[in-house]
Amino acid sequence: MDLTAAFDLLGEAGATALGGLIIGMIFGFMAQRSRFCLRAAVIEFARGSFGPKLSVWLLAFGIAVAGVQIFISAGWLSVGEARQLTGAGSISGALIGGAMFGCGMVLARGCASRLLVLSANGNLRSLLSGLIFAVVAQASLHGALAPVRDELAGAWTVTGIGNLNLLSALGLGQGTGVVLGLFFLATAIFFAARNKLTPRLWIGALGAGMAVVLGWWLTWTLSYQTFEPTSVESMSFTGPSADVLMLVLNPFESWDFDIGLVPGVFLGSFLAALLGRELKLEGFQGGASMRRYIIGAVLMGFGGMLAGGCAVGAGVTGGSIFALTAWLALSAMWAGAALTDYLVDRRGLEADAAHPRHAPAP
């Protein structure tokens, strides 16, 4: 695909940002329609149910992995220069950061992408949590929390060409990636059919996953057509949220895929909620609720930056290219979220059931 006309009209940076905006809008629209959320999927699974929320997440994950691996096998995409597969990978960062992120998304009642989607629908709880998430992510990248992040990330690292790609590290060929991707997708289709997902959920989940595939393809296409270096990447929200936050201070300093992505997701979700008549202002129910959301956002901001990505950035985007640290981070997110749900929410529900609180007599 020749993007010369777009470069002539908008410049390389502008065209790249526009690409991020469009793909972000696709993801935001589809994620809002499907209620795509890793937190909801983990809670459903941890409570012993293979229900619709888990099915939606599996559909998005399955189509992302299958699509990316098919694109690579067909020669339409190369991810050898992707951040997740080059340089040193932090095992400790993936495990510790992933667990922190998983804990945080349960407390904040949504991962980073879900908070952004809900913010566009009028959820003020998610808006505040998302802003705190972005501030903490920026502090973890270049601010006061950066030394702590570096110390934890450096505790256990792995280097070497091929060591960060699970397929290469295990001596498996590219065809294995396609087979595994199709297996994940077939499993997702089975559970989605068993749960009788509505067409809206099917389309939304598959569309959200395909946005990840399109993101990889677009940035790779840009990388060999632009004179300026362009990162080969796709959907992620930890680093991009921090970048958008800094854009407020330096509006013309840097325009890239990430800068267009975050506002694109917000706009796409807003349009979906507008069409579905789901715009609604929602606030906090009390001080305890606010503290919970703030703590969750802080854990996600630091944990996501330490892990190298959020539930989408590491879990789906990194997982789709079989990056070692991404799969470790995703596993840690599941474990951290399930444990937090049990300790914080499920035990509270069990205590309330055992000792019901009766309303005082009028």
Phi, psi and omega in degrees: 000122182271120183255018184301318181300320179293322179295319180295324183280317188247348189083161183297315181295318180295319179294322178295316179295322178296321176299317176297321179297314182294314180293323175298319178296320178299312181297313182300317180296312183290321180294323178292319181291325185264352185060034181301125183195124178294321181303312181298322180294316181296315181298317179299315180294316182295333179268014172083023182236132172258070188264195185294326181293319175294321180297319179298313180297317180297323177297314179297315180295315182298315181290329178294311180295311181298315182297313181297315181294324176293318178300318180295314181296327181279353181083013180271357185201142173225128183246018181299333180262008180294145182306320185291344185246004182238160178072212181260140176252138182262109176290315180296320179297318180296317183286311182290311180296320178297317179296320178296317180296317179299318176298315182296322183288335174287317180295320181274359179059041176162146175281182185300315181293322180294321178298319180294317179297314181291327178301320180290345179268358180104010180277104183289334176298314180291326179297312178296315180298320179295321178294317178296318177304314182294319180296314181293322177298317178294319178295329179282335181274311185228001187252212187295333182270356183299317178299322178294317178298316180298320181295314180291321181292329182276356183294326182209107182235162176224137180229174178113137181298127178093341183288337182269352177258115184301321181296314180292318182298328181266004179072027182260147180277173180296329179299329178296323178298319178295315180299315180296319178299315179293327177295314178300318181294318179297320177298317179297317180297321179300310181291323179296319179292320180295326179272001177053054178299144177288159177306324179300317181290320177302306184295317181297315181295313179294323178294320178297319178293321179293333176299325177295316178299314181296325178297313176301313183297316183295312183293326176294317178299317178295325186297332180254005177247347181260151175282323178281146179299133179236126181289139173274111187206182175209209188299130173198158186229348181287298178298313179301324178296319177294321180295317180295323177299316180288338179297335177297325181276325181230077190297338184243017185284315185210126175237124180210190182302316182297323182295324178280334187297307187297308177296332177296316178297317179300313182294318179298318178294321179298315180296320179296317179292324178295314179293326180271003181055048182242014176288126184201127177285128179225137180238192179280153180266350180170177182297320181297320179296318180295317179300319180299313181295319181296314179299317179298318180295321178296314179298320179291319181298312179287314182297319179296319178291322178292320182284346182087017178159166181266195180298329176270312184298312177273312189294315184256308181296308178292323179297328183291340177253012178056045174284130184304307184295329179293317179292323176295317179297317179298317178298318179293325177297316178299314182295314180297320180291316181296318180294317180295319177301318181292314185286324187263311187264310185292319179293327176294320178294321179295321179293320179294324179291324181284327181229076182298141180266114181275140178292143180295150179294142180292000000 
